[in-house]
mmCIF file of C-alpha atoms in Angstrom:
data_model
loop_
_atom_site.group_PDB
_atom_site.id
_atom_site.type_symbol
_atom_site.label_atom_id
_atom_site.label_comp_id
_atom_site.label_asym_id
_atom_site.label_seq_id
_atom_site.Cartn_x
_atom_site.Cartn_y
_atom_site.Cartn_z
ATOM 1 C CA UNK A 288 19.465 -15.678 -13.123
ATOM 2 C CA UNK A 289 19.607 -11.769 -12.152
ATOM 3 C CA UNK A 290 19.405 -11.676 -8.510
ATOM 4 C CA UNK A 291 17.153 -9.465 -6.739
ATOM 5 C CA UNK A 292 19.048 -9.675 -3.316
ATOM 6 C CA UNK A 293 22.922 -9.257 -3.522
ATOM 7 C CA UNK A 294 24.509 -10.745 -0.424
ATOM 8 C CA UNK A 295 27.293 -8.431 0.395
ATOM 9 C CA UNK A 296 30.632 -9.317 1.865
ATOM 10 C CA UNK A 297 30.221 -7.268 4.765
ATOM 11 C CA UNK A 298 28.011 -6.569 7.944
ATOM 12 C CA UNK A 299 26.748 -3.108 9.198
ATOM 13 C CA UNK A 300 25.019 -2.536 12.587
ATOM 14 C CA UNK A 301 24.831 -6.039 12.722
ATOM 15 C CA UNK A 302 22.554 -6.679 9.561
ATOM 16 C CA UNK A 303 23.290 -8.948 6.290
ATOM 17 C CA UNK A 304 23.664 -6.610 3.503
ATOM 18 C CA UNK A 305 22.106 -6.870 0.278
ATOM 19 C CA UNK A 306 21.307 -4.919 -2.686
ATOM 20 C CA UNK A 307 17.664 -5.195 -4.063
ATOM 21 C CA UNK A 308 17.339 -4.581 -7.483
ATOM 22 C CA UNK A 309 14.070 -2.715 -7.460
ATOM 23 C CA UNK A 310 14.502 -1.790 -11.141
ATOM 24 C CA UNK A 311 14.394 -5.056 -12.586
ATOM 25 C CA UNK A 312 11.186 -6.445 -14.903
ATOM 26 C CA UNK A 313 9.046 -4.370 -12.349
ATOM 27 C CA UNK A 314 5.460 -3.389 -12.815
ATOM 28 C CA UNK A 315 5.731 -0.243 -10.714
ATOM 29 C CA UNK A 316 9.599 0.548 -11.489
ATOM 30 C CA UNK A 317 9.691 0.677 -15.323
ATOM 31 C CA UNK A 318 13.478 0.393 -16.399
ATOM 32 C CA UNK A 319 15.258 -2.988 -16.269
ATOM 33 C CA UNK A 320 18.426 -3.883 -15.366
ATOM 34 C CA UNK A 321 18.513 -7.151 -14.951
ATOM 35 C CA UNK A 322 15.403 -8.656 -17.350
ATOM 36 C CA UNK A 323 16.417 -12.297 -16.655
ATOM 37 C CA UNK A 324 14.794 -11.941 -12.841
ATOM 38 C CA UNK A 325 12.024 -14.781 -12.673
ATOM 39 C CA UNK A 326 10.762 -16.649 -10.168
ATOM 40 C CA UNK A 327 12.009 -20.263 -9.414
ATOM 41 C CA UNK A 328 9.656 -23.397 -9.334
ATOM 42 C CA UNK A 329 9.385 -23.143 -5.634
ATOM 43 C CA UNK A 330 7.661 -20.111 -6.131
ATOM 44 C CA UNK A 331 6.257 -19.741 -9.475
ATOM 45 C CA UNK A 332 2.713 -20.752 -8.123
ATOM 46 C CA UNK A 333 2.611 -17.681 -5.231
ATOM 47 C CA UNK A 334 4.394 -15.508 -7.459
ATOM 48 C CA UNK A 335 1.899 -15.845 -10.651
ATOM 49 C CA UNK A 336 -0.831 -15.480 -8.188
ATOM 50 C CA UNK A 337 0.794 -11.966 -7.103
ATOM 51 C CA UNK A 338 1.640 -10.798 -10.861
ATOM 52 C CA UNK A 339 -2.019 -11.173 -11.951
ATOM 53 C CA UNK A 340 -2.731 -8.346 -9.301
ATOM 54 C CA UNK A 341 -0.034 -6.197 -10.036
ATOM 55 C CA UNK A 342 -0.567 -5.783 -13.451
ATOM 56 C CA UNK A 343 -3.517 -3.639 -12.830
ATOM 57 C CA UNK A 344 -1.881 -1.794 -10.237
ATOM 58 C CA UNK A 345 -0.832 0.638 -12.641
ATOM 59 C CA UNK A 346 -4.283 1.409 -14.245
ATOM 60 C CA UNK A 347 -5.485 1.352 -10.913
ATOM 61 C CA UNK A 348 -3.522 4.673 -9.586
ATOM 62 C CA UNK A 349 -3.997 6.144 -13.574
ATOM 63 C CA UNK A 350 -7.307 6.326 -12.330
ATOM 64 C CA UNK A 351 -7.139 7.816 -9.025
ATOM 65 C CA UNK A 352 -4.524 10.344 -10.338
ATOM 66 C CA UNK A 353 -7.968 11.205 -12.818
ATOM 67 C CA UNK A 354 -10.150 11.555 -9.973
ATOM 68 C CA UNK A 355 -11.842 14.912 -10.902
ATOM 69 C CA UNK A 356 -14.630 14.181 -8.630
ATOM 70 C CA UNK A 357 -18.309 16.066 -9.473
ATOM 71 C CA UNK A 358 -17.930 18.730 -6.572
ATOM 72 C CA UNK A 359 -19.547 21.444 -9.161
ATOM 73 C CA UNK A 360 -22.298 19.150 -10.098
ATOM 74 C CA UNK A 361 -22.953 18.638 -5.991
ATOM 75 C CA UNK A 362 -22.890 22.292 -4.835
ATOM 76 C CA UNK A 363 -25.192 23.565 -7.658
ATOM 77 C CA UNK A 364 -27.757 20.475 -6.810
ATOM 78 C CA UNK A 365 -27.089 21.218 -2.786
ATOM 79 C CA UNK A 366 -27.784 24.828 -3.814
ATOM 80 C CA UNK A 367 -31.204 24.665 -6.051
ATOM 81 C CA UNK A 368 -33.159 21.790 -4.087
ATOM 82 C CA UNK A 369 -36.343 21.809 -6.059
ATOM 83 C CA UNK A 370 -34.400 22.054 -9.589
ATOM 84 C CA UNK A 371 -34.481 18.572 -10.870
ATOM 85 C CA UNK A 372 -32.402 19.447 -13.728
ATOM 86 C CA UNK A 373 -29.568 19.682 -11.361
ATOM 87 C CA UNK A 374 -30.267 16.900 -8.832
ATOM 88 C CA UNK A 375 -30.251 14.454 -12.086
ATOM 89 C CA UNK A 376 -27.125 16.263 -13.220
ATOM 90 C CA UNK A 377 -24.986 15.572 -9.974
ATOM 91 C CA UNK A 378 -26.510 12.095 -9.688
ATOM 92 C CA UNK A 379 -25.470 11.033 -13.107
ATOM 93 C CA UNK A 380 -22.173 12.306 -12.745
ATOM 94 C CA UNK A 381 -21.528 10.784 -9.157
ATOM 95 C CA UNK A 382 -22.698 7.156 -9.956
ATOM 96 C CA UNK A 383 -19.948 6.510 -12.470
ATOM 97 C CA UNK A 384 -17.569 7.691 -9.967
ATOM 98 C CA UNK A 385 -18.739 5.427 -7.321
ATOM 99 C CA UNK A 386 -18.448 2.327 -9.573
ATOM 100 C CA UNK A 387 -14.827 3.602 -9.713
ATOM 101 C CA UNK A 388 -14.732 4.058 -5.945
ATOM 102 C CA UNK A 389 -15.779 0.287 -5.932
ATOM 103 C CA UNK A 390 -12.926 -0.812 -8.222
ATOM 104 C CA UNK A 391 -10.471 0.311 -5.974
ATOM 105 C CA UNK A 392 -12.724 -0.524 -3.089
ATOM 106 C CA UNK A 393 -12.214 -4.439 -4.645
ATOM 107 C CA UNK A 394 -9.003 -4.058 -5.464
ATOM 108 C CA UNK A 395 -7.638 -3.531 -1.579
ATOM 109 C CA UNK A 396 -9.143 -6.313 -1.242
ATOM 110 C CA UNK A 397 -7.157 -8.665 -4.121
ATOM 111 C CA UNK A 398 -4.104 -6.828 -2.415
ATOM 112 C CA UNK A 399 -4.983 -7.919 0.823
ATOM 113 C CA UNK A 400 -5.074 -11.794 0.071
ATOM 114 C CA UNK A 401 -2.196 -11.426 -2.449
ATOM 115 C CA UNK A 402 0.078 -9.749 1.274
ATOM 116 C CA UNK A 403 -1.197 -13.054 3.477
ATOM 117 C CA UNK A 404 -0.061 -15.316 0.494
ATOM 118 C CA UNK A 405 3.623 -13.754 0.095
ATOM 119 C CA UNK A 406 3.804 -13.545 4.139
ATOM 120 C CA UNK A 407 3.509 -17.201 3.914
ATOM 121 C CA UNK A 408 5.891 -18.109 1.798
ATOM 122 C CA UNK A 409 8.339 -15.761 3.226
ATOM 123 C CA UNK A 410 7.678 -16.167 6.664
ATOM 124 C CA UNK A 411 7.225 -20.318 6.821
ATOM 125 C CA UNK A 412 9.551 -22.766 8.762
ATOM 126 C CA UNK A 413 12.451 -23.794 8.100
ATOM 127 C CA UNK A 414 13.989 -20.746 6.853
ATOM 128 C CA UNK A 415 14.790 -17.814 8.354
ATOM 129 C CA UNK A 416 13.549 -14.159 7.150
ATOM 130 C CA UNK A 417 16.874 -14.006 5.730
ATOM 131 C CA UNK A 418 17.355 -17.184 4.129
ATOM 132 C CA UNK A 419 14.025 -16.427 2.809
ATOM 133 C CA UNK A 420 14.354 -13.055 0.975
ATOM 134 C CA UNK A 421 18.076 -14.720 -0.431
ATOM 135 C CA UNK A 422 15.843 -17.745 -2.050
ATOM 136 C CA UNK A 423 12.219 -16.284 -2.905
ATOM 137 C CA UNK A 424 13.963 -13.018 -4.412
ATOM 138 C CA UNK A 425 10.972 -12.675 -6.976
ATOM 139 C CA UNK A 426 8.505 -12.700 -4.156
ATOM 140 C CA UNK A 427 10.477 -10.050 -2.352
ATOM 141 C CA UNK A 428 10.349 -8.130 -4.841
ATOM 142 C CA UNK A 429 6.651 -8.444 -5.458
ATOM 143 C CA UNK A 430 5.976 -7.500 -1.847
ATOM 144 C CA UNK A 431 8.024 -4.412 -2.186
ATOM 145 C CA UNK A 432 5.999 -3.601 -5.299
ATOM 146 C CA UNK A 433 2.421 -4.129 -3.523
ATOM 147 C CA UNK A 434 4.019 -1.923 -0.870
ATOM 148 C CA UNK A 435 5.022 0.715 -3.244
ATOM 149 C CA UNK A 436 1.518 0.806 -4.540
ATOM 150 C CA UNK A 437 -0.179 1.021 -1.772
ATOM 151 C CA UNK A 438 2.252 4.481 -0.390
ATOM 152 C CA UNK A 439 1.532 5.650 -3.807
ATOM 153 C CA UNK A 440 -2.219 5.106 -3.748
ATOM 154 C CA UNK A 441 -2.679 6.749 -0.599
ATOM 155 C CA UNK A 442 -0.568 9.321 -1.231
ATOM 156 C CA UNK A 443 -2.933 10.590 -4.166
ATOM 157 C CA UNK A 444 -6.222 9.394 -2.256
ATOM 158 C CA UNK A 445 -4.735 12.272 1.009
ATOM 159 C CA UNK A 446 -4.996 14.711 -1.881
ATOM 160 C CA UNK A 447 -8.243 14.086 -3.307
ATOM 161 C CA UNK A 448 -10.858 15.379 -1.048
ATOM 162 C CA UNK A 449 -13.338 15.146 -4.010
ATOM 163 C CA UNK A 450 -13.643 11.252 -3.098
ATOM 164 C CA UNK A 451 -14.935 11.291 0.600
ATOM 165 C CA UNK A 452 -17.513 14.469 -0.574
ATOM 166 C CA UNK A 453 -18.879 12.282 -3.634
ATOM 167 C CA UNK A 454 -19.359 9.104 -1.803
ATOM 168 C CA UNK A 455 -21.224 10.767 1.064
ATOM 169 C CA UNK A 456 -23.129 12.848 -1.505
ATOM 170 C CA UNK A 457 -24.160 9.235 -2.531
ATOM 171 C CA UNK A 458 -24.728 7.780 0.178
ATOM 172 C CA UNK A 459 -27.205 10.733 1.363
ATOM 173 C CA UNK A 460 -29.308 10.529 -2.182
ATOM 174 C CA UNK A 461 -29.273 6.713 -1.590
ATOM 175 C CA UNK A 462 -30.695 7.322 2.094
ATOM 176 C CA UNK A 463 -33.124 9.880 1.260
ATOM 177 C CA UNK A 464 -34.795 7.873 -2.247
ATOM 178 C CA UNK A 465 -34.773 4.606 0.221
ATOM 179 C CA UNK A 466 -36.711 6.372 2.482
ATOM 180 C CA UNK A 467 -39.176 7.226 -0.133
ATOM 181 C CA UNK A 468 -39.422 3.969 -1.161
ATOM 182 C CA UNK A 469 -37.684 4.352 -4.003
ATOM 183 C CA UNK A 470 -34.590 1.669 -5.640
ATOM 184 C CA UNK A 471 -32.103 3.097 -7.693
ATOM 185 C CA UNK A 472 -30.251 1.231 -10.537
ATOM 186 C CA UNK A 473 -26.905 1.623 -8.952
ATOM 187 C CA UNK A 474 -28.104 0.100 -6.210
ATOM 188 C CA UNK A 475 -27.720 -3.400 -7.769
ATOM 189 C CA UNK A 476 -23.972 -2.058 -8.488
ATOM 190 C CA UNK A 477 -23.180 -0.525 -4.946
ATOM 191 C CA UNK A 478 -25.399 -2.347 -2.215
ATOM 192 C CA UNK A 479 -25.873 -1.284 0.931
ATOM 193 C CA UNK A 480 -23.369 -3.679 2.584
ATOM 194 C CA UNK A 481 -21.177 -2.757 -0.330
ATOM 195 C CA UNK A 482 -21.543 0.918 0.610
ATOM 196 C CA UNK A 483 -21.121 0.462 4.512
ATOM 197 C CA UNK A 484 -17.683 -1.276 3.994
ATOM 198 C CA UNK A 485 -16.735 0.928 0.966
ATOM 199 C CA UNK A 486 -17.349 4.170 3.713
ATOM 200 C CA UNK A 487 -15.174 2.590 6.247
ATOM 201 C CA UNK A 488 -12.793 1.908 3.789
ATOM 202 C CA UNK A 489 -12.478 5.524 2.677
ATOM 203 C CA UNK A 490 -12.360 7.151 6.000
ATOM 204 C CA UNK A 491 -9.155 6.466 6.925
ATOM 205 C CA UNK A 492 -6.701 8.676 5.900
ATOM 206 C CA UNK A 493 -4.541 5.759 4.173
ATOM 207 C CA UNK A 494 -7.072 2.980 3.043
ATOM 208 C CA UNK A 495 -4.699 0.566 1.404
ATOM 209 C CA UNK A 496 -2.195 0.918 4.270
ATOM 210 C CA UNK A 497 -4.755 0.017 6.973
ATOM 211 C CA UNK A 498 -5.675 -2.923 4.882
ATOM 212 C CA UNK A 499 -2.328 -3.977 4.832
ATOM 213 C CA UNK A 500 -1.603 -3.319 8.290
ATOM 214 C CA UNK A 501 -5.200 -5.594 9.284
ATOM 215 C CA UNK A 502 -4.029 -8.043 7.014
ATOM 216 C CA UNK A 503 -0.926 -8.413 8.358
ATOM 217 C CA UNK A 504 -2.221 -8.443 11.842
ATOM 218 C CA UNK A 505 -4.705 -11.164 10.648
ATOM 219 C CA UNK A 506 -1.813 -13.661 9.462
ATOM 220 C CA UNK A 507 0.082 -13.553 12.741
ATOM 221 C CA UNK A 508 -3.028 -14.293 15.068
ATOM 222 C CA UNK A 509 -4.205 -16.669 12.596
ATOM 223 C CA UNK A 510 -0.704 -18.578 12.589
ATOM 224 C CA UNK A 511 -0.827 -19.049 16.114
ATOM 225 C CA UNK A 512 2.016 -21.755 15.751
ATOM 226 C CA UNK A 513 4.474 -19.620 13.650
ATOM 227 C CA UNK A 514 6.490 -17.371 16.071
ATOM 228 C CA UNK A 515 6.029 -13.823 15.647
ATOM 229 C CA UNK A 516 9.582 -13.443 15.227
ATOM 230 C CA UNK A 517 9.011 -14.951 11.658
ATOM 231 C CA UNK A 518 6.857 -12.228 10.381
ATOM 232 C CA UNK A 519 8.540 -9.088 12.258
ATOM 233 C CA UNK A 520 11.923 -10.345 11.089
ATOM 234 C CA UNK A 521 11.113 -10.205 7.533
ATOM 235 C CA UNK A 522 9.786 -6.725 7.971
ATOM 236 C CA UNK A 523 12.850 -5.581 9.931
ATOM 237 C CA UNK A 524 15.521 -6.900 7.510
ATOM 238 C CA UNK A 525 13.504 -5.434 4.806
ATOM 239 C CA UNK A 526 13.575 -2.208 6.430
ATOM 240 C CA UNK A 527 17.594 -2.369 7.337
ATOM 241 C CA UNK A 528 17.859 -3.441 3.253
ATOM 242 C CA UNK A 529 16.345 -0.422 2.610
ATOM 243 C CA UNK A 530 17.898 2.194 4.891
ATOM 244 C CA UNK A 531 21.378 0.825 3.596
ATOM 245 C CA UNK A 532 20.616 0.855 0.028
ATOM 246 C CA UNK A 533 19.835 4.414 0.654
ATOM 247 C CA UNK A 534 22.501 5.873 3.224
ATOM 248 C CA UNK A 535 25.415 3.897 1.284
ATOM 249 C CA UNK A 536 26.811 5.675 -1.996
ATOM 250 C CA UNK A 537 27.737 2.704 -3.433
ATOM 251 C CA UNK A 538 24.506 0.900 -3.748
ATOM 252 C CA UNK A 539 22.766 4.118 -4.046
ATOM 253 C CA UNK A 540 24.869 4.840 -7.428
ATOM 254 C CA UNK A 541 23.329 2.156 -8.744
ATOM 255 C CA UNK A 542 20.230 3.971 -8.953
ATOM 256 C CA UNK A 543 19.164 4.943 -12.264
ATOM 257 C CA UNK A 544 15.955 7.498 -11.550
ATOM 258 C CA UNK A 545 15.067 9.206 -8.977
ATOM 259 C CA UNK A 546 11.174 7.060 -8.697
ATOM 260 C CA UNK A 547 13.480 4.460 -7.800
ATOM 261 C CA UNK A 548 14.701 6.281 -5.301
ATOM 262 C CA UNK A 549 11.187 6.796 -3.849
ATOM 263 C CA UNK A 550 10.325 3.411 -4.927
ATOM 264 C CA UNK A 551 12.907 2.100 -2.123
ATOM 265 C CA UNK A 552 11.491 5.011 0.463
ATOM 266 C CA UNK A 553 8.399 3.646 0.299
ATOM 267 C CA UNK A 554 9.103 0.217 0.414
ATOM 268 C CA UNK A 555 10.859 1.056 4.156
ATOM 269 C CA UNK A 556 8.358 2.995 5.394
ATOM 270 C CA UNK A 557 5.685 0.421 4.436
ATOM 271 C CA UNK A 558 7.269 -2.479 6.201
ATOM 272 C CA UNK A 559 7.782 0.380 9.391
ATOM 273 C CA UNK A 560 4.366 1.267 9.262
ATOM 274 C CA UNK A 561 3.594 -2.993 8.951
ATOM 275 C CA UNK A 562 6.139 -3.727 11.848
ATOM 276 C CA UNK A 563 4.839 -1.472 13.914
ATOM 277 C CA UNK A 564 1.015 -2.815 13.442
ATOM 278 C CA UNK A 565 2.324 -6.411 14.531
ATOM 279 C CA UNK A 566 5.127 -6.239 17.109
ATOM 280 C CA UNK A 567 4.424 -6.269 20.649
ATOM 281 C CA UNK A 568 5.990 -3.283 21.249
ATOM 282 C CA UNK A 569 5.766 -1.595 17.789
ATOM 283 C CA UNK A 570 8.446 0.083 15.296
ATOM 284 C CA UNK A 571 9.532 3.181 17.552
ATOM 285 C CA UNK A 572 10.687 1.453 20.524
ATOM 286 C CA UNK A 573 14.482 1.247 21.978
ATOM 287 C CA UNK A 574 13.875 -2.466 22.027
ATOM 288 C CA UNK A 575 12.765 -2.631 17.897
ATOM 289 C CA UNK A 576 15.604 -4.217 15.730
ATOM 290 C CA UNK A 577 14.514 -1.322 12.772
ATOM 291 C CA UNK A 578 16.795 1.691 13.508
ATOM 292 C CA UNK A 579 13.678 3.611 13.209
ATOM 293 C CA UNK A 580 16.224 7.243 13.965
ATOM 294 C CA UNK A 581 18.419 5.864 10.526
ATOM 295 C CA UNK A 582 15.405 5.359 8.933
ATOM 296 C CA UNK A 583 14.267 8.975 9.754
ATOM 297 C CA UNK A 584 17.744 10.370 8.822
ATOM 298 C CA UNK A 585 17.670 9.036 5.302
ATOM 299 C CA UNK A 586 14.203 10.664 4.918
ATOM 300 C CA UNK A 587 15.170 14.032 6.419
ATOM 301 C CA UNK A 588 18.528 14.056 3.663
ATOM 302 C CA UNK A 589 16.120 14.504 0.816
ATOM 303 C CA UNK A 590 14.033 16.944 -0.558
ATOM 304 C CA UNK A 591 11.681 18.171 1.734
ATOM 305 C CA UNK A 592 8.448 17.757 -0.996
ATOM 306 C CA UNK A 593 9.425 14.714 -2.354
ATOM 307 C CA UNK A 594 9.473 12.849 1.064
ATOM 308 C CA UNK A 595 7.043 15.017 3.210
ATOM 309 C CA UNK A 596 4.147 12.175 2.582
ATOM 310 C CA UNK A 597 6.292 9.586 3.668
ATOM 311 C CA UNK A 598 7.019 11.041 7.055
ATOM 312 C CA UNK A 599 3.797 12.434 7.556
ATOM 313 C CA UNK A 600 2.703 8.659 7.125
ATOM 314 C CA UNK A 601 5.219 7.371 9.784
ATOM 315 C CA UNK A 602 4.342 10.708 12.260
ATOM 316 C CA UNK A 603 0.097 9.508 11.795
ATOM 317 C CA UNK A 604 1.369 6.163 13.083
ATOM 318 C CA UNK A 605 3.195 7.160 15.882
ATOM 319 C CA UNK A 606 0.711 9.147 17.610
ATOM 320 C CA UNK A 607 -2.282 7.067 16.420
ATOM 321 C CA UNK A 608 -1.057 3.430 16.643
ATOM 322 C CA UNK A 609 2.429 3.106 17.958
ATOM 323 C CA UNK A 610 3.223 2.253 22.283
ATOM 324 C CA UNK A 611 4.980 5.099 23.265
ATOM 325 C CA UNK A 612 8.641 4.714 24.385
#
C-alpha cells in the first residue's frame, strides 16, 4: 500500500519526520502518485463517512468561485422604491442565491461532524498523535483535505462582498413583507431560524474556519477524559510535517505543481489556526511545540500574492483570538 506518511530516518528540532503524500487519489489535489493509497479496515468505516463529504467539496467552491451576486438588481430596486418592476427583479434574482447561500450554509455543517469524527479516531487512547497519523494515513490525509477546503473556501468567500450585501438585502425584504403580514415562498426554503444562523455564519470573515475552530473546541470539552495533549499533539506534529515538507529541498522536490504546494500551506496554517483555538495558551506562545516563527519563514519565502491570504489568516488570529506572549 502507498503510504501517505513516510517515516524518515532522521529527527529535526526534535520532531519525527515524514513525508505526506498530499498528491495521492486526492479530491482536492488532482494528480496521483501513489493511486494504491486506501484506507485499512480499522478505518474504512470513518474514512467512507469523510469521502462522501469530500466529494462535493469540489462543486461546492465551483460555486462560490461563480458567486456573481445580484448587486445591480439591488441598487436599481434600492434606487426606484415604488417601481415594482424592479423590486420583483432583485427579489427573483436574490432568492436563488440564497438557496445557494444555504448549501454552503449546510455544508459547514457536514464538515463540522465529519472534523469531530476524524479527531476521534486520531486522537483516541492508546496511540499517540504520532503513532496515529503513521497507522490511519488515509484519515490524515482526509483531514488535511477538509482543511484545505475550508482555507480555500474562505479565501474566495473574503473576496466576495456580493454575499453579505445579498443576504442582508434578503433578510430586510423578508422583515419588511413579515411585517405586512405577508409569507413568502422562500420562506419554507430559508426559515427564520435558518436565516438567523445562516447570518451568523456569514459574518465572520472566515465561516468554515470558525466552524472548524468551534468544532474542535467542542470535542476537547466534550472528551473531558481524553487529555488535551491528545488533540493539540496531532495538530502540532501536523504542523512540524508541514513546515518540513516545505523548508527541506528534498521532500519539497517531490512536489509536482505548485497547488500542491499551497495545498500543504494551507494544511499548516489550518491546524495553527486549530491549535491555537484549543491550547491553553494558544499557537504563538514561547511555550507552543509549533515553531510558529518557521512556520512564518516558509510563508514569507514565497510569493508575496500567492501566500498573502494565508498570513493574513494567521495575523486575524493573533490579534483576535490568540493570548498574547
Amino acid at each position: 500500500m502507498g503510504n501517505l506518511l513516510k517515516v524518515l530516518t532522521r529527527e529535526i528540532e526534535n520532531y519525527p519526520h515524514f513525508f505526506l503524500d498530499f498528491e495521492s487519489d486526492s479530491y482536492l489535489a488532482p494528480t496521483p502518485l501513489f493511486c494504491d493509497a486506501q484506507p485499512t479496515d480499522g478505518e474504512r468505516e470513518v474514512w467512507n463517512q469523510i469521502s462522501a463529504v469530500l466529494q462535493d467539496s469540489e462543486s461546492m467552491l465551483a460555486d462560490l468561485q461563480a458567486y456573481k451576486g445580484a448587486g445591480q438588481e439591488i441598487r436599481d430596486a434600492i434606487q426606484n422604491p415604488n417601481d415594482i418592476h424592479l423590486q420583483e427583479k432583485a427579489w427573483n434574482s436574490v432568492c436563488p442565491l440564497v438557496v445557494r447561500l444555504k448549501r454552503f450554509y449546510e455544508f459547514s455543517l457536514r464538515l463540522e461532524k465529519a472534523l469531530q469524527s476524524l479527531l476521534e479516531s486520531l486522537t483516541c487512547p492508546p496511540y499517540t498523535p504520532t503513532q496515529h497519523l503513521e497507522r490511519e494515513q488515509a484519515l490524515a490525509k482526509e483531514f488535511a483535505e477538509i482543511l484545505h477546503f475550508t482555507l480555500r473556501f474562505d479565501e474566495l468567500k473574503m473576496r466576495n462582498p456580493a454575499i453579505q450585501n445579498d443576504f442582508s438585502y434578503y433578510r430586510r425584504t423578508i422583515s419588511r413583507n413579515r411585517i405586512n403580514n405577508m409569507h413568502l415562498d422562500i420562506e419554507n426554503e430559508v426559515n427564520n431560524e435558518m436565516a438567523n444562523r445562516m447570518s451568523l455564519f456569514y459574518a465572520e470573515a472566515t465561516p468554515m474556519l470558525k466552524t472548524l475552530s468551534n468544532a474542535t473546541t467542542h470535542f476537547v470539552s466534550e472528551n473531558k477524559t481524553l487529555p488535551i495533549e491528545n488533540t493539540t499533539d496531532c495538530l502540532s506534529t501536523m504542523a512540524s510535517v508541514c513546515k518540513v515538507m516545505l523548508e527541506t529541498p528534498e521532500y519539497r522536490s517531490r512536489f509536482t505543481s505548485e497547488e500542491t504546494l499551497m495545498f500543504c500551506m494551507r494544511v499548516m496554517v489550518g491546524v495553527i489556526i486549530l491549535y491555537d483555538h484549543v491550547h491553553p495558551v494558544g499557537a504563538f506562545s514561547k511555550t507552543s511545540k509549533i515553531d510558529m516563527k518557521g512556520c512564518i519563514k516558509v510563508l514569507k519565502e514565497q510569493p508575496p500574492d500567492t501566500v498573502e491570504g494565508l498570513l493574513n489568516a494567521l495575523r486575524y488570529v493573533w490579534h483576535n483570538y490568540s493570548i498574547q506572549p
